[in-house]
Amino acid sequence: MRRISLALATSLALLGLACEKKTTPVPSPAPATPADAAVAQAAQAESDSILIGEVGSLTGSEAAFGITTRDGIDLAIRETNAEGGVKGKKIVVRVYDDQSKPEEAASAATRLITQDKVKLILGEVASSNSLAMAPKAQEAKVPMITPSSTNPAVTQVGDYIFRVCFIDPFQGFVIAKFARENLKLNRAAILKDVKSAYSIGLTEVFERKFTEMGGKVIDIQAYSKGDTDFRAQLTALKAQKPEGLYIPGYYSDVGIIAKQARELGLKAVLLGADGWDGPPLFELGGSAIDGAYLSNHYSTEDPSPRVQNFIKAYKEAYGSVPDSLAALGYDAARVAVDAMRRAKDLTGPSIREAIAQTRDFPGVAGTITIDEGRNAVKPAVVLKVEEGKFKYVATVAP
Ligand code: PHE
């Protein structure tokens, strides 16, 4: 064995391959380690492509949010590159998983900014995660567009932070109004997630709006994201006989809450918001979710060709019907591309300026005009859960 390798080494040396002696200087030295190779490759890629970043929950309690958002973004970028990209360059997206945790979202944003030097960041979905990322983007003057974080504080972090969706004071108003005027509810209760900026904000809006419209919020109970037993709170609520129970939480908790509520015999109409959107809601909640109403960003039943073409393309690419996160991920990426095309160059300030000037952009989840607060002002839809599906009920304009 040894003899053979020795013999091979000798013949390679004779051929001048094994220990080639470089006599002429090479313009760019061959990478010494795999890490150097990766850096060299990235530099090469950067010259003929534009790198943007994405932070999402691909694992953890809100994994469904991150996965469909990523697919929506992916579809938009594929279409963009097929059209020739931006300023003659292809767009490349570097995606980091934050495991559904704010502190991970913040460090992913930092990595995208300092290490990958992305031109722009897309993300996050959950408002608490976007709130953790936004100061990093703002400080570095790297524009950030959240597809779907609805808590008002997110874009208030600074002038580099944008969103392509409506904000919670609006969706909270929409469902409170629907509960009062259409469902004619007088007495409502709320079950809120005290660990979520989104849930806390919506609780406050619903309570205020429902009360202003002549209804009464008789009790507010609390839980923490990730809890699995809600029976104590639900038993307390049941005793007060609310006609409606507003649960401004995420699908992973809401599915279990709905099931336990029905098991305990709580009869109130369940009311929710966009955070319910994720297929596991139906797996966790089963028929307990039926009959509930929620506010959301778009309806797959919208007959407009813009929406139906998007649904068709998404289904062909990913094999499922796009939820509102996929639609908003797609829209956020499309708005980013449109702004980069219009921007005078690809520096942070120029891209920021172009995003701020977005007007009447034809999104699949509604037409997008970025207002002074860097939010999109657009209608919300009210959906009803029927046999494990969201059914379109109404559209409410701001
Ligand atoms: N609006 C939610 C938040 O801000 C996120 C979300 C949007 C969830 C759309 C589902 C669908 O936290």
Short mmCIF file of C-alpha atoms and ligand atoms in Angstrom, two decimals:
data_model
loop_
_atom_site.label_atom_id
_atom_site.label_comp_id
_atom_site.label_asym_id
_atom_site.label_seq_id
_atom_site.Cartn_x
_atom_site.Cartn_y
_atom_site.Cartn_z
CA MET A 1 0.00 0.00 0.00
CA ARG A 2 2.74 2.31 1.07
CA ARG A 3 4.80 1.38 -1.93
CA ILE A 4 1.95 2.16 -4.23
CA SER A 5 1.36 5.63 -2.78
CA LEU A 6 5.03 6.37 -2.92
CA ALA A 7 5.15 5.32 -6.50
CA LEU A 8 2.13 7.44 -7.28
CA ALA A 9 3.65 10.45 -5.54
CA THR A 10 6.82 10.07 -7.51
CA SER A 11 5.08 9.87 -10.83
CA LEU A 12 2.89 12.86 -9.97
CA ALA A 13 6.00 14.79 -9.00
CA LEU A 14 7.56 13.84 -12.26
CA LEU A 15 4.54 15.09 -14.08
CA GLY A 16 4.86 18.33 -12.17
CA LEU A 17 1.42 18.05 -10.59
CA ALA A 18 2.06 17.16 -6.98
CA CYS A 19 4.39 19.92 -5.88
CA GLU A 20 4.03 22.42 -8.60
CA LYS A 21 6.42 25.28 -8.13
CA LYS A 22 4.88 28.57 -9.07
CA THR A 23 7.26 30.69 -11.03
CA THR A 24 4.84 33.39 -12.11
CA PRO A 25 2.75 35.38 -9.64
CA VAL A 26 -0.95 34.54 -9.83
CA PRO A 27 -3.32 37.49 -9.75
CA SER A 28 -5.66 36.09 -7.11
CA PRO A 29 -4.12 33.39 -4.92
CA ALA A 30 -6.04 30.16 -4.72
CA PRO A 31 -7.98 29.93 -1.43
CA ALA A 32 -6.00 28.15 1.26
CA THR A 33 -8.91 26.86 3.31
CA PRO A 34 -12.55 26.01 2.61
CA ALA A 35 -13.53 29.15 4.57
CA ASP A 36 -11.41 31.31 2.28
CA ALA A 37 -13.01 29.58 -0.66
CA ALA A 38 -16.46 30.51 0.63
CA VAL A 39 -15.44 34.14 1.09
CA ALA A 40 -13.94 34.27 -2.40
CA GLN A 41 -17.07 32.73 -3.83
CA ALA A 42 -19.26 35.21 -2.00
CA ALA A 43 -17.18 38.12 -3.30
CA GLN A 44 -17.50 36.73 -6.81
CA ALA A 45 -21.25 36.28 -6.39
CA GLU A 46 -21.57 39.81 -5.05
CA SER A 47 -20.14 41.33 -8.16
CA ASP A 48 -22.83 39.91 -10.41
CA SER A 49 -25.68 39.73 -7.92
CA ILE A 50 -27.35 41.77 -5.20
CA LEU A 51 -27.50 40.16 -1.78
CA ILE A 52 -30.51 40.81 0.43
CA GLY A 53 -31.32 39.21 3.77
CA GLU A 54 -34.32 37.55 5.31
CA VAL A 55 -34.98 36.63 8.94
CA GLY A 56 -37.79 34.22 9.72
CA SER A 57 -39.06 31.56 12.10
CA LEU A 58 -38.31 28.41 10.13
CA THR A 59 -38.37 26.31 13.31
CA GLY A 60 -39.94 26.75 16.76
CA SER A 61 -43.44 27.68 17.84
CA GLU A 62 -44.24 29.89 14.83
CA ALA A 63 -42.47 27.85 12.16
CA ALA A 64 -45.53 28.00 9.90
CA PHE A 65 -45.11 31.80 9.70
CA GLY A 66 -41.51 31.61 8.53
CA ILE A 67 -41.98 28.82 6.03
CA THR A 68 -44.80 30.31 3.97
CA THR A 69 -43.24 33.79 4.17
CA ARG A 70 -39.99 32.38 2.80
CA ASP A 71 -41.85 30.65 -0.03
CA GLY A 72 -43.69 33.87 -0.93
CA ILE A 73 -40.39 35.77 -0.99
CA ASP A 74 -38.76 33.01 -2.99
CA LEU A 75 -41.47 33.15 -5.64
CA ALA A 76 -41.13 36.94 -5.97
CA ILE A 77 -37.36 36.72 -6.32
CA ARG A 78 -37.55 33.93 -8.88
CA GLU A 79 -39.93 36.04 -10.96
CA THR A 80 -37.69 39.08 -10.54
CA ASN A 81 -34.60 37.21 -11.71
CA ALA A 82 -36.49 35.72 -14.66
CA GLU A 83 -37.37 39.30 -15.67
CA GLY A 84 -33.68 40.20 -15.64
CA GLY A 85 -33.20 41.10 -11.96
CA VAL A 86 -32.43 44.59 -10.68
CA LYS A 87 -30.06 46.97 -12.50
CA GLY A 88 -28.85 44.02 -14.60
CA LYS A 89 -28.00 41.87 -11.56
CA LYS A 90 -29.66 38.83 -10.06
CA ILE A 91 -31.07 39.01 -6.54
CA VAL A 92 -29.78 36.47 -4.02
CA VAL A 93 -31.54 36.06 -0.65
CA ARG A 94 -29.65 34.89 2.43
CA VAL A 95 -32.16 33.45 4.92
CA TYR A 96 -31.55 32.97 8.64
CA ASP A 97 -33.80 31.01 10.97
CA ASP A 98 -34.48 32.76 14.30
CA GLN A 99 -36.24 29.75 15.86
CA SER A 100 -39.23 32.02 16.67
CA LYS A 101 -37.15 33.90 19.29
CA PRO A 102 -36.61 37.69 19.50
CA GLU A 103 -32.98 37.44 20.64
CA GLU A 104 -32.16 35.13 17.72
CA ALA A 105 -33.91 37.51 15.32
CA ALA A 106 -31.73 40.36 16.59
CA SER A 107 -28.49 38.43 16.15
CA ALA A 108 -29.55 37.21 12.70
CA ALA A 109 -30.11 40.84 11.69
CA THR A 110 -26.65 41.76 13.00
CA ARG A 111 -25.07 38.90 11.07
CA LEU A 112 -26.80 39.95 7.85
CA ILE A 113 -25.60 43.53 8.33
CA THR A 114 -22.02 43.09 9.52
CA GLN A 115 -20.99 39.80 7.99
CA ASP A 116 -23.05 39.40 4.83
CA LYS A 117 -23.37 43.14 4.14
CA VAL A 118 -26.86 42.81 2.69
CA LYS A 119 -28.51 45.76 0.93
CA LEU A 120 -31.85 45.29 2.65
CA ILE A 121 -33.60 42.98 5.11
CA LEU A 122 -37.00 41.31 4.82
CA GLY A 123 -38.67 40.14 8.05
CA GLU A 124 -39.88 39.30 10.60
CA VAL A 125 -43.47 38.14 10.92
CA ALA A 126 -44.11 38.23 14.68
CA SER A 127 -44.04 41.81 15.96
CA SER A 128 -41.89 40.98 19.01
CA ASN A 129 -39.21 39.58 16.67
CA SER A 130 -39.38 42.57 14.32
CA LEU A 131 -39.07 44.87 17.33
CA ALA A 132 -35.86 43.07 18.30
CA MET A 133 -34.39 43.36 14.78
CA ALA A 134 -35.42 46.88 13.85
CA PRO A 135 -32.92 48.82 16.02
CA LYS A 136 -30.04 46.90 14.37
CA ALA A 137 -31.22 47.79 10.87
CA GLN A 138 -31.96 51.38 11.84
CA GLU A 139 -28.55 51.89 13.41
CA ALA A 140 -26.73 50.48 10.37
CA LYS A 141 -28.98 52.36 7.89
CA VAL A 142 -29.98 49.12 6.21
CA PRO A 143 -33.63 49.32 5.12
CA MET A 144 -35.89 46.68 6.66
CA ILE A 145 -39.34 45.75 5.39
CA THR A 146 -41.53 43.57 7.55
CA PRO A 147 -44.12 41.78 5.45
CA SER A 148 -46.62 41.24 8.25
CA SER A 149 -45.73 42.65 11.67
CA THR A 150 -48.73 44.76 12.61
CA ASN A 151 -47.77 46.29 15.97
CA PRO A 152 -47.46 50.08 15.52
CA ALA A 153 -44.15 50.32 17.44
CA VAL A 154 -42.24 48.36 14.78
CA THR A 155 -42.01 51.14 12.18
CA GLN A 156 -41.72 53.77 14.92
CA VAL A 157 -38.20 52.46 15.59
CA GLY A 158 -36.95 54.73 12.82
CA ASP A 159 -36.98 55.92 9.23
CA TYR A 160 -35.33 52.77 7.81
CA ILE A 161 -38.15 50.50 9.01
CA PHE A 162 -41.16 49.81 6.76
CA ARG A 163 -44.08 47.42 6.49
CA VAL A 164 -46.40 46.39 3.64
CA CYS A 165 -49.38 45.55 5.86
CA PHE A 166 -51.92 47.46 7.95
CA ILE A 167 -51.40 48.08 11.66
CA ASP A 168 -53.18 46.67 14.74
CA PRO A 169 -55.24 49.72 15.68
CA PHE A 170 -57.01 49.12 12.38
CA GLN A 171 -57.49 45.34 12.52
CA GLY A 172 -58.56 45.55 16.18
CA PHE A 173 -61.16 48.13 15.20
CA VAL A 174 -62.37 45.97 12.29
CA ILE A 175 -63.15 42.94 14.43
CA ALA A 176 -64.61 45.00 17.31
CA LYS A 177 -66.92 46.71 14.83
CA PHE A 178 -67.88 43.42 13.22
CA ALA A 179 -68.62 41.92 16.64
CA ARG A 180 -70.82 44.87 17.62
CA GLU A 181 -72.58 45.66 14.37
CA ASN A 182 -72.82 42.36 12.53
CA LEU A 183 -72.80 39.80 15.33
CA LYS A 184 -74.62 42.19 17.72
CA LEU A 185 -72.50 41.13 20.66
CA ASN A 186 -72.84 43.11 23.89
CA ARG A 187 -70.52 41.31 26.28
CA ALA A 188 -67.05 40.26 25.27
CA ALA A 189 -63.98 38.94 27.09
CA ILE A 190 -60.33 38.79 26.02
CA LEU A 191 -57.62 36.17 26.51
CA LYS A 192 -54.22 37.75 25.81
CA ASP A 193 -50.62 36.56 25.52
CA VAL A 194 -48.59 38.72 27.89
CA LYS A 195 -45.33 37.73 26.18
CA SER A 196 -46.33 39.16 22.80
CA ALA A 197 -46.26 42.85 21.85
CA TYR A 198 -48.81 41.98 19.17
CA SER A 199 -51.28 40.43 21.61
CA ILE A 200 -50.93 43.19 24.19
CA GLY A 201 -51.50 45.87 21.54
CA LEU A 202 -54.56 44.22 20.06
CA THR A 203 -56.09 43.65 23.49
CA GLU A 204 -55.84 47.35 24.21
CA VAL A 205 -57.39 48.32 20.86
CA PHE A 206 -60.24 45.83 21.03
CA GLU A 207 -61.15 46.81 24.57
CA ARG A 208 -61.22 50.50 23.68
CA LYS A 209 -63.09 50.17 20.39
CA PHE A 210 -65.65 47.62 21.59
CA THR A 211 -66.39 49.84 24.60
CA GLU A 212 -66.59 53.02 22.50
CA MET A 213 -69.16 51.28 20.31
CA GLY A 214 -71.36 50.59 23.31
CA GLY A 215 -70.23 47.05 24.15
CA LYS A 216 -68.78 45.84 27.42
CA VAL A 217 -65.48 44.00 27.95
CA ILE A 218 -66.29 42.03 31.07
CA ASP A 219 -62.94 40.35 31.71
CA ILE A 220 -59.37 40.06 30.42
CA GLN A 221 -57.40 36.92 31.23
CA ALA A 222 -53.73 36.30 30.46
CA TYR A 223 -51.42 33.50 29.32
CA SER A 224 -47.82 33.25 28.15
CA LYS A 225 -46.81 32.01 24.70
CA GLY A 226 -46.05 28.29 24.86
CA ASP A 227 -48.47 27.51 27.73
CA THR A 228 -50.45 24.34 27.12
CA ASP A 229 -53.10 24.44 29.84
CA PHE A 230 -55.56 27.33 29.65
CA ARG A 231 -58.32 25.73 31.71
CA ALA A 232 -58.01 28.00 34.75
CA GLN A 233 -58.45 31.15 32.65
CA LEU A 234 -61.21 29.60 30.54
CA THR A 235 -63.12 28.42 33.62
CA ALA A 236 -62.98 31.94 35.07
CA LEU A 237 -64.21 33.36 31.76
CA LYS A 238 -67.01 30.82 31.40
CA ALA A 239 -68.46 31.83 34.77
CA GLN A 240 -69.03 35.34 33.40
CA LYS A 241 -70.91 34.14 30.31
CA PRO A 242 -69.30 36.32 27.62
CA GLU A 243 -71.02 36.30 24.22
CA GLY A 244 -67.70 36.74 22.45
CA LEU A 245 -64.14 35.78 23.35
CA TYR A 246 -61.36 37.70 21.59
CA ILE A 247 -58.06 35.76 21.42
CA PRO A 248 -55.39 37.94 19.79
CA GLY A 249 -52.71 35.23 19.71
CA TYR A 250 -50.84 32.94 17.34
CA TYR A 251 -52.28 29.77 15.79
CA SER A 252 -50.09 27.48 17.91
CA ASP A 253 -51.72 28.66 21.16
CA VAL A 254 -55.15 29.53 19.74
CA GLY A 255 -55.80 26.01 18.42
CA ILE A 256 -55.32 24.54 21.89
CA ILE A 257 -57.27 27.34 23.61
CA ALA A 258 -60.26 26.80 21.31
CA LYS A 259 -60.27 23.08 21.98
CA GLN A 260 -60.08 23.49 25.76
CA ALA A 261 -62.73 26.22 25.69
CA ARG A 262 -65.22 23.94 23.97
CA GLU A 263 -64.35 20.99 26.20
CA LEU A 264 -65.17 23.17 29.20
CA GLY A 265 -68.48 24.16 27.63
CA LEU A 266 -67.62 27.81 26.97
CA LYS A 267 -70.07 28.88 24.31
CA ALA A 268 -68.85 32.36 23.30
CA VAL A 269 -68.21 33.17 19.63
CA LEU A 270 -64.44 33.07 19.20
CA LEU A 271 -62.89 36.17 17.65
CA GLY A 272 -59.36 36.50 16.36
CA ALA A 273 -56.82 38.29 14.21
CA ASP A 274 -54.19 37.59 11.54
CA GLY A 275 -52.00 35.62 13.97
CA TRP A 276 -54.46 32.73 13.67
CA ASP A 277 -53.31 32.18 10.10
CA GLY A 278 -51.28 28.99 9.87
CA PRO A 279 -52.43 25.48 8.87
CA PRO A 280 -51.67 23.99 12.35
CA LEU A 281 -54.59 26.05 13.70
CA PHE A 282 -56.98 23.52 12.20
CA GLU A 283 -54.93 20.51 13.25
CA LEU A 284 -54.76 21.74 16.85
CA GLY A 285 -58.25 23.19 17.14
CA GLY A 286 -60.27 20.82 14.95
CA SER A 287 -63.98 21.59 14.95
CA ALA A 288 -63.58 23.82 18.04
CA ILE A 289 -62.46 26.61 15.69
CA ASP A 290 -65.54 26.35 13.47
CA GLY A 291 -67.79 29.37 13.65
CA ALA A 292 -65.00 31.74 14.70
CA TYR A 293 -64.36 35.10 12.98
CA LEU A 294 -61.04 36.83 12.42
CA SER A 295 -59.51 39.84 10.72
CA ASN A 296 -56.88 39.09 8.10
CA HIS A 297 -54.90 40.52 5.18
CA TYR A 298 -56.32 38.78 2.16
CA SER A 299 -58.74 36.11 1.03
CA THR A 300 -57.92 33.35 -1.42
CA GLU A 301 -61.50 33.76 -2.68
CA ASP A 302 -60.69 37.22 -4.09
CA PRO A 303 -61.58 36.77 -7.79
CA SER A 304 -59.19 39.44 -9.12
CA PRO A 305 -56.73 38.06 -11.72
CA ARG A 306 -53.80 39.49 -9.72
CA VAL A 307 -54.70 37.31 -6.73
CA GLN A 308 -55.75 34.24 -8.70
CA ASN A 309 -52.58 34.27 -10.84
CA PHE A 310 -50.48 34.50 -7.69
CA ILE A 311 -52.34 31.57 -6.12
CA LYS A 312 -51.81 29.51 -9.27
CA ALA A 313 -48.07 30.25 -9.50
CA TYR A 314 -47.57 29.59 -5.78
CA LYS A 315 -49.48 26.31 -5.92
CA GLU A 316 -47.40 25.15 -8.87
CA ALA A 317 -44.18 26.00 -7.06
CA TYR A 318 -44.93 24.85 -3.51
CA GLY A 319 -47.95 22.57 -3.75
CA SER A 320 -50.23 24.46 -1.37
CA VAL A 321 -52.62 27.40 -1.32
CA PRO A 322 -50.75 30.53 -0.16
CA ASP A 323 -51.83 31.91 3.23
CA SER A 324 -51.71 35.62 4.02
CA LEU A 325 -48.07 35.34 5.10
CA ALA A 326 -47.06 33.96 1.73
CA ALA A 327 -48.97 36.79 0.05
CA LEU A 328 -47.35 39.44 2.25
CA GLY A 329 -43.88 37.89 1.90
CA TYR A 330 -44.36 38.04 -1.86
CA ASP A 331 -45.53 41.67 -1.66
CA ALA A 332 -42.65 42.73 0.62
CA ALA A 333 -40.08 41.27 -1.77
CA ARG A 334 -41.83 42.85 -4.77
CA VAL A 335 -41.89 46.27 -3.10
CA ALA A 336 -38.18 45.88 -2.24
CA VAL A 337 -37.36 45.00 -5.85
CA ASP A 338 -39.42 47.87 -7.22
CA ALA A 339 -37.64 50.30 -4.86
CA MET A 340 -34.17 48.98 -5.75
CA ARG A 341 -34.99 49.38 -9.43
CA ARG A 342 -36.04 53.00 -8.87
CA ALA A 343 -33.24 53.84 -6.41
CA LYS A 344 -30.45 55.99 -7.86
CA ASP A 345 -27.89 53.56 -6.42
CA LEU A 346 -27.90 50.65 -4.01
CA THR A 347 -26.77 52.43 -0.87
CA GLY A 348 -28.98 52.22 2.23
CA PRO A 349 -30.11 55.87 2.05
CA SER A 350 -31.05 55.63 -1.66
CA ILE A 351 -33.00 52.38 -1.23
CA ARG A 352 -34.70 53.83 1.85
CA GLU A 353 -35.77 56.89 -0.08
CA ALA A 354 -37.20 54.76 -2.91
CA ILE A 355 -39.18 52.51 -0.54
CA ALA A 356 -40.62 55.60 1.17
CA GLN A 357 -41.89 56.77 -2.22
CA THR A 358 -43.87 53.59 -2.96
CA ARG A 359 -47.31 54.61 -4.25
CA ASP A 360 -50.23 52.46 -5.47
CA PHE A 361 -48.08 49.38 -5.78
CA PRO A 362 -50.24 46.43 -6.94
CA GLY A 363 -49.73 43.88 -4.15
CA VAL A 364 -51.57 40.55 -3.99
CA ALA A 365 -52.69 41.40 -0.46
CA GLY A 366 -53.98 44.83 -1.50
CA THR A 367 -52.60 47.98 -3.11
CA ILE A 368 -49.63 49.40 -1.22
CA THR A 369 -48.96 53.07 -0.60
CA ILE A 370 -46.33 53.75 2.05
CA ASP A 371 -47.52 56.56 4.31
CA GLU A 372 -45.50 59.02 6.42
CA GLY A 373 -45.30 56.51 9.26
CA ARG A 374 -43.83 53.93 6.81
CA ASN A 375 -46.94 51.75 7.06
CA ALA A 376 -49.25 50.55 4.29
CA VAL A 377 -52.81 51.81 4.53
CA LYS A 378 -55.09 49.14 3.11
CA PRO A 379 -58.33 47.25 3.76
CA ALA A 380 -58.70 44.21 6.00
CA VAL A 381 -60.90 41.20 5.39
CA VAL A 382 -63.14 39.43 7.90
CA LEU A 383 -63.02 35.66 7.53
CA LYS A 384 -65.16 32.95 9.12
CA VAL A 385 -63.87 29.50 9.97
CA GLU A 386 -66.02 26.81 8.40
CA GLU A 387 -65.09 23.14 8.40
CA GLY A 388 -61.40 23.79 8.76
CA LYS A 389 -61.24 26.57 6.17
CA PHE A 390 -61.27 30.36 6.12
CA LYS A 391 -64.35 31.67 4.30
CA TYR A 392 -64.54 35.24 3.09
CA VAL A 393 -67.17 37.37 4.86
CA ALA A 394 -66.42 41.06 4.29
CA THR A 395 -63.84 43.66 3.34
CA VAL A 396 -63.43 46.71 5.57
CA ALA A 397 -61.65 49.77 4.19
CA PRO A 398 -59.77 52.12 6.53
N1 PHE B 1 -49.40 40.45 12.60
C1 PHE B 1 -48.71 39.47 13.38
C2 PHE B 1 -47.73 40.17 14.31
O1 PHE B 1 -47.48 41.30 14.14
C3 PHE B 1 -48.01 38.46 12.51
C4 PHE B 1 -48.86 37.72 11.52
C5 PHE B 1 -49.28 38.32 10.33
C6 PHE B 1 -49.27 36.46 11.74
C7 PHE B 1 -50.09 37.65 9.41
C8 PHE B 1 -50.07 35.76 10.84
C9 PHE B 1 -50.50 36.39 9.67
O2 PHE B 1 -47.18 39.63 15.22
#
